[in-house]
Amino acid sequence: GELGELEARVSVCRACPRLVEWREEVAVGKRKSFADQPYWGRPIPGWGDPEPRILIAGLAPAAHGGNRTGRVFTGDRSGDWLFASLYRVGLANQPTSEHAGDGLRLTGARMIAAVRCAPPANAPTPAERDTCAPWFRRELELVLPTTRAIVCLGKFGYDVLLNALAAVGAAVPKPRPKFGHAVEHRIGDLTVLGCFHPSQQNTFTGRLTEPMLDAVLARAKALSGL
Ligand code: DU
Ligand code: SF4
């Protein structure tokens, strides 16, 4: 289908020189503990249900996480936190992820990153964010007909999402509604939810706890009728 075509096209994108260099350098150098594994080392398309009721929008793939496994939010600490929670609330079929062939599936949900290539220090530049925005917007357009709730993990993904929603004609209020943990904004038939990003910066410090993450995901599930 159209999602598959989009996936094939994005998998060879080289529009951001700095990110292309980094994603490939990391894939060749590898991390010692993953030395025996292949690295994807390319842009990461969205994955999960092609007709999702819930969309989960993150920042960008992790160098040794998504950039290795080819699936965003798997194979790194943030992903471990997120999938443990998705499993607890019934949106994933297993609580952990090891590698691309581990059978992990999302139920009624799809994940997508605001920027599709792993950036150094997990920090894309504003120019890289804007260069990747058309890929995000196109995938959003394809899944919007079934989507009822969108969970944004962190302000970066939230800002990209609101831009993309406005670009595809959704009635995004002006001024833009603010990002925060557990905020909910109704936009047409959709509810956009904010959630602190499950990065170690937030989980180690207790800024984001397991119950806080579970509550937002469970709320998205209830809102979307799952
Ligand atoms: O055979 P398949 O490509 O793994 O997908 C079968 C079916 O399940 C299709 O409607 C996509 C959906 N799905 C899903 O709900 N969650 C996933 O993580 C992967 C596929
Ligand atoms: Fe292409 Fe996006 Fe990767 Fe830039 S970040 S190279 S636009 S896929």
Short mmCIF file of C-alpha atoms and ligand atoms in Angstrom, two decimals:
data_model
loop_
_atom_site.label_atom_id
_atom_site.label_comp_id
_atom_site.label_asym_id
_atom_site.label_seq_id
_atom_site.Cartn_x
_atom_site.Cartn_y
_atom_site.Cartn_z
CA GLY A 1 0.00 0.00 0.00
CA GLU A 2 0.90 3.66 0.18
CA LEU A 3 2.58 3.30 3.56
CA GLY A 4 4.86 0.62 2.14
CA GLU A 5 5.76 2.84 -0.78
CA LEU A 6 6.52 5.73 1.56
CA GLU A 7 8.65 3.41 3.68
CA ALA A 8 10.67 2.33 0.64
CA ARG A 9 11.21 5.91 -0.49
CA VAL A 10 12.28 7.22 2.91
CA SER A 11 14.69 4.31 3.46
CA VAL A 12 17.11 5.79 0.91
CA CYS A 13 16.79 9.48 1.89
CA ARG A 14 20.13 11.27 2.24
CA ALA A 15 18.88 14.84 2.56
CA CYS A 16 20.72 15.68 5.82
CA PRO A 17 24.50 15.28 5.37
CA ARG A 18 25.34 15.45 9.08
CA LEU A 19 22.76 12.79 9.99
CA VAL A 20 23.69 10.52 7.08
CA GLU A 21 27.31 10.61 8.21
CA TRP A 22 26.39 9.90 11.84
CA ARG A 23 23.88 7.08 11.20
CA GLU A 24 26.41 5.29 8.95
CA GLU A 25 29.45 5.91 11.14
CA VAL A 26 27.61 4.45 14.15
CA ALA A 27 26.46 1.46 12.05
CA VAL A 28 30.03 0.65 11.03
CA GLY A 29 31.69 1.37 14.39
CA LYS A 30 28.91 -0.35 16.43
CA ARG A 31 28.86 -0.67 20.20
CA LYS A 32 30.89 -3.52 21.69
CA SER A 33 27.84 -5.28 23.13
CA PHE A 34 26.18 -5.29 19.67
CA ALA A 35 29.34 -6.12 17.69
CA ASP A 36 27.82 -9.36 16.34
CA GLN A 37 24.62 -7.64 15.13
CA PRO A 38 23.82 -5.93 11.86
CA TYR A 39 22.90 -2.23 12.17
CA TRP A 40 20.11 -0.76 10.05
CA GLY A 41 21.99 2.57 9.69
CA ARG A 42 19.28 4.24 7.58
CA PRO A 43 16.18 6.40 8.05
CA ILE A 44 13.60 4.74 10.30
CA PRO A 45 10.02 4.71 8.97
CA GLY A 46 7.00 4.55 11.25
CA TRP A 47 5.98 1.07 12.36
CA GLY A 48 3.09 -0.79 13.96
CA ASP A 49 -0.54 -0.83 12.91
CA PRO A 50 -1.02 0.64 9.40
CA GLU A 51 -4.54 1.74 10.44
CA PRO A 52 -3.82 2.92 13.96
CA ARG A 53 -6.21 4.49 16.42
CA ILE A 54 -3.27 5.81 18.45
CA LEU A 55 -0.18 7.46 17.08
CA ILE A 56 2.90 7.86 19.26
CA ALA A 57 5.27 10.60 18.12
CA GLY A 58 8.85 10.69 19.37
CA LEU A 59 11.94 12.73 18.63
CA ALA A 60 14.41 10.68 16.57
CA PRO A 61 15.90 7.17 16.56
CA ALA A 62 18.69 6.40 19.03
CA ALA A 63 22.12 5.65 17.56
CA HIS A 64 22.30 2.12 19.00
CA GLY A 65 18.50 1.70 19.36
CA GLY A 66 16.35 2.36 16.33
CA ASN A 67 19.40 2.98 14.17
CA ARG A 68 20.38 -0.63 14.94
CA THR A 69 17.00 -2.42 14.99
CA GLY A 70 15.26 -0.42 12.24
CA ARG A 71 12.27 0.17 14.54
CA VAL A 72 11.91 3.41 16.39
CA PHE A 73 11.93 3.17 20.24
CA THR A 74 13.34 -0.35 20.36
CA GLY A 75 16.72 -1.58 21.54
CA ASP A 76 17.56 1.30 23.88
CA ARG A 77 16.67 2.38 27.40
CA SER A 78 13.93 4.80 26.35
CA GLY A 79 12.32 2.06 24.30
CA ASP A 80 12.56 -0.40 27.20
CA TRP A 81 10.64 2.03 29.38
CA LEU A 82 8.08 2.78 26.74
CA PHE A 83 7.40 -0.84 25.77
CA ALA A 84 7.13 -1.97 29.38
CA SER A 85 4.40 0.65 29.75
CA LEU A 86 2.71 -0.13 26.40
CA TYR A 87 2.58 -3.77 27.47
CA ARG A 88 1.11 -2.92 30.90
CA VAL A 89 -1.70 -0.90 29.31
CA GLY A 90 -2.33 -3.46 26.55
CA LEU A 91 -0.94 -1.67 23.50
CA ALA A 92 1.99 -4.03 22.85
CA ASN A 93 2.16 -7.83 22.81
CA GLN A 94 5.37 -8.09 24.86
CA PRO A 95 7.18 -5.87 27.38
CA THR A 96 10.67 -6.05 25.88
CA SER A 97 12.40 -5.91 22.56
CA GLU A 98 15.68 -7.53 21.61
CA HIS A 99 16.14 -7.27 17.88
CA ALA A 100 14.20 -6.80 14.63
CA GLY A 101 12.90 -10.39 14.53
CA ASP A 102 11.68 -10.64 18.12
CA GLY A 103 7.94 -10.70 17.32
CA LEU A 104 7.17 -7.39 19.00
CA ARG A 105 3.88 -5.92 17.79
CA LEU A 106 1.83 -2.86 18.59
CA THR A 107 -1.93 -3.25 19.05
CA GLY A 108 -3.97 -0.43 17.54
CA ALA A 109 -0.98 1.87 17.72
CA ARG A 110 1.75 3.16 15.45
CA MET A 111 5.04 4.87 16.25
CA ILE A 112 6.70 7.58 14.29
CA ALA A 113 9.72 9.80 14.86
CA ALA A 114 9.77 13.52 14.10
CA VAL A 115 13.22 13.10 12.55
CA ARG A 116 13.94 9.75 10.89
CA CYS A 117 17.71 9.49 11.21
CA ALA A 118 19.68 9.13 14.44
CA PRO A 119 21.23 12.49 15.37
CA PRO A 120 24.44 13.04 17.36
CA ALA A 121 23.60 13.61 21.06
CA ASN A 122 19.92 12.93 20.26
CA ALA A 123 19.69 16.51 19.04
CA PRO A 124 18.60 17.30 15.48
CA THR A 125 19.12 20.89 14.32
CA PRO A 126 16.09 23.04 13.40
CA ALA A 127 17.15 22.70 9.73
CA GLU A 128 17.20 18.89 10.01
CA ARG A 129 13.81 18.94 11.71
CA ASP A 130 12.38 20.99 8.84
CA THR A 131 14.06 18.87 6.15
CA CYS A 132 12.48 15.71 7.55
CA ALA A 133 9.06 17.30 8.14
CA PRO A 134 7.58 16.34 4.72
CA TRP A 135 8.19 12.63 5.47
CA PHE A 136 6.43 12.99 8.81
CA ARG A 137 3.58 14.95 7.25
CA ARG A 138 3.00 12.37 4.51
CA GLU A 139 2.87 9.47 6.95
CA LEU A 140 0.57 11.45 9.24
CA GLU A 141 -1.75 12.11 6.31
CA LEU A 142 -1.94 8.40 5.49
CA VAL A 143 -2.83 7.31 9.03
CA LEU A 144 -5.04 10.24 10.12
CA PRO A 145 -8.32 8.73 8.86
CA THR A 146 -8.27 6.09 11.63
CA THR A 147 -6.29 8.01 14.27
CA ARG A 148 -8.17 9.30 17.34
CA ALA A 149 -5.39 10.07 19.80
CA ILE A 150 -1.81 11.19 19.33
CA VAL A 151 0.68 10.92 22.19
CA CYS A 152 3.67 13.24 21.83
CA LEU A 153 6.73 12.12 23.75
CA GLY A 154 8.51 15.40 24.47
CA LYS A 155 8.14 18.93 23.20
CA PHE A 156 10.19 18.38 20.04
CA GLY A 157 7.77 15.75 18.70
CA TYR A 158 4.84 17.85 19.89
CA ASP A 159 5.97 20.91 17.94
CA VAL A 160 6.59 18.85 14.79
CA LEU A 161 3.20 17.20 15.14
CA LEU A 162 1.29 20.49 15.50
CA ASN A 163 3.11 21.89 12.45
CA ALA A 164 2.24 18.78 10.46
CA LEU A 165 -1.40 18.83 11.59
CA ALA A 166 -1.70 22.48 10.55
CA ALA A 167 -0.04 21.65 7.20
CA VAL A 168 -2.58 18.92 6.43
CA GLY A 169 -5.46 21.25 7.23
CA ALA A 170 -6.37 20.38 10.83
CA ALA A 171 -7.84 23.21 12.91
CA VAL A 172 -4.84 23.82 15.15
CA PRO A 173 -5.71 26.73 17.48
CA LYS A 174 -3.73 29.98 17.46
CA PRO A 175 -1.86 30.63 19.62
CA ARG A 176 -0.67 27.04 19.72
CA PRO A 177 -1.78 25.09 22.79
CA LYS A 178 1.12 24.50 25.16
CA PHE A 179 3.06 21.28 25.70
CA GLY A 180 3.12 19.68 29.14
CA HIS A 181 2.89 16.28 30.74
CA ALA A 182 -0.67 14.89 30.53
CA VAL A 183 -2.06 17.93 28.72
CA GLU A 184 -4.88 17.13 26.30
CA HIS A 185 -5.88 19.26 23.36
CA ARG A 186 -8.90 18.51 21.23
CA ILE A 187 -8.30 19.25 17.52
CA GLY A 188 -11.28 18.25 15.39
CA ASP A 189 -11.93 14.53 15.97
CA LEU A 190 -8.48 14.10 17.46
CA THR A 191 -7.04 14.43 20.92
CA VAL A 192 -3.37 15.39 21.16
CA LEU A 193 -1.75 14.36 24.44
CA GLY A 194 1.57 15.54 25.85
CA CYS A 195 3.89 13.21 27.73
CA PHE A 196 7.41 13.72 29.04
CA HIS A 197 9.92 11.80 26.93
CA PRO A 198 11.02 8.48 28.52
CA SER A 199 14.70 9.44 28.17
CA GLN A 200 17.04 8.55 31.01
CA GLN A 201 17.29 12.26 31.77
CA ASN A 202 13.62 12.12 32.79
CA THR A 203 13.33 8.57 34.15
CA PHE A 204 16.51 8.62 36.30
CA THR A 205 15.51 11.91 37.89
CA GLY A 206 11.93 10.85 38.60
CA ARG A 207 10.52 13.63 36.41
CA LEU A 208 8.72 10.83 34.55
CA THR A 209 7.58 7.81 36.61
CA GLU A 210 6.06 4.54 35.41
CA PRO A 211 2.58 5.46 36.73
CA MET A 212 2.77 8.84 34.93
CA LEU A 213 3.61 7.18 31.61
CA ASP A 214 1.02 4.41 32.09
CA ALA A 215 -1.68 7.00 32.84
CA VAL A 216 -1.11 8.95 29.61
CA LEU A 217 -1.04 5.80 27.46
CA ALA A 218 -4.14 4.38 29.18
CA ARG A 219 -5.92 7.69 28.65
CA ALA A 220 -5.03 7.64 24.91
CA LYS A 221 -6.34 4.09 24.75
CA ALA A 222 -9.64 5.06 26.38
CA LEU A 223 -10.03 8.15 24.18
CA SER A 224 -9.50 6.10 21.04
CA GLY A 225 -12.04 3.44 21.99
CA LEU A 226 -9.53 0.60 22.28
O1 DU B 1 1.49 -9.52 8.62
P1 DU B 1 1.93 -8.22 9.22
O2 DU B 1 2.51 -7.25 8.21
O3 DU B 1 2.80 -8.33 10.42
O4 DU B 1 0.58 -7.47 9.71
C1 DU B 1 -0.64 -8.06 9.86
C2 DU B 1 -1.61 -7.05 10.41
O5 DU B 1 -1.24 -6.62 11.72
C3 DU B 1 -1.67 -5.81 9.58
O6 DU B 1 -3.00 -5.30 9.60
C4 DU B 1 -0.73 -4.90 10.31
C5 DU B 1 -0.97 -5.24 11.75
N1 DU B 1 0.18 -4.93 12.63
C6 DU B 1 -0.08 -4.40 13.87
O7 DU B 1 -1.23 -4.18 14.24
N2 DU B 1 0.97 -4.12 14.70
C7 DU B 1 2.25 -4.33 14.35
O8 DU B 1 3.16 -4.04 15.15
C8 DU B 1 2.50 -4.87 13.07
C9 DU B 1 1.45 -5.16 12.24
FE1 SF4 B 2 16.10 12.21 5.09
FE2 SF4 B 2 14.81 12.72 7.37
FE3 SF4 B 2 17.05 11.30 7.41
FE4 SF4 B 2 17.14 13.91 6.87
S1 SF4 B 2 16.51 12.96 8.82
S2 SF4 B 2 18.24 12.27 5.80
S3 SF4 B 2 15.21 14.18 5.72
S4 SF4 B 2 15.10 10.72 6.44
#
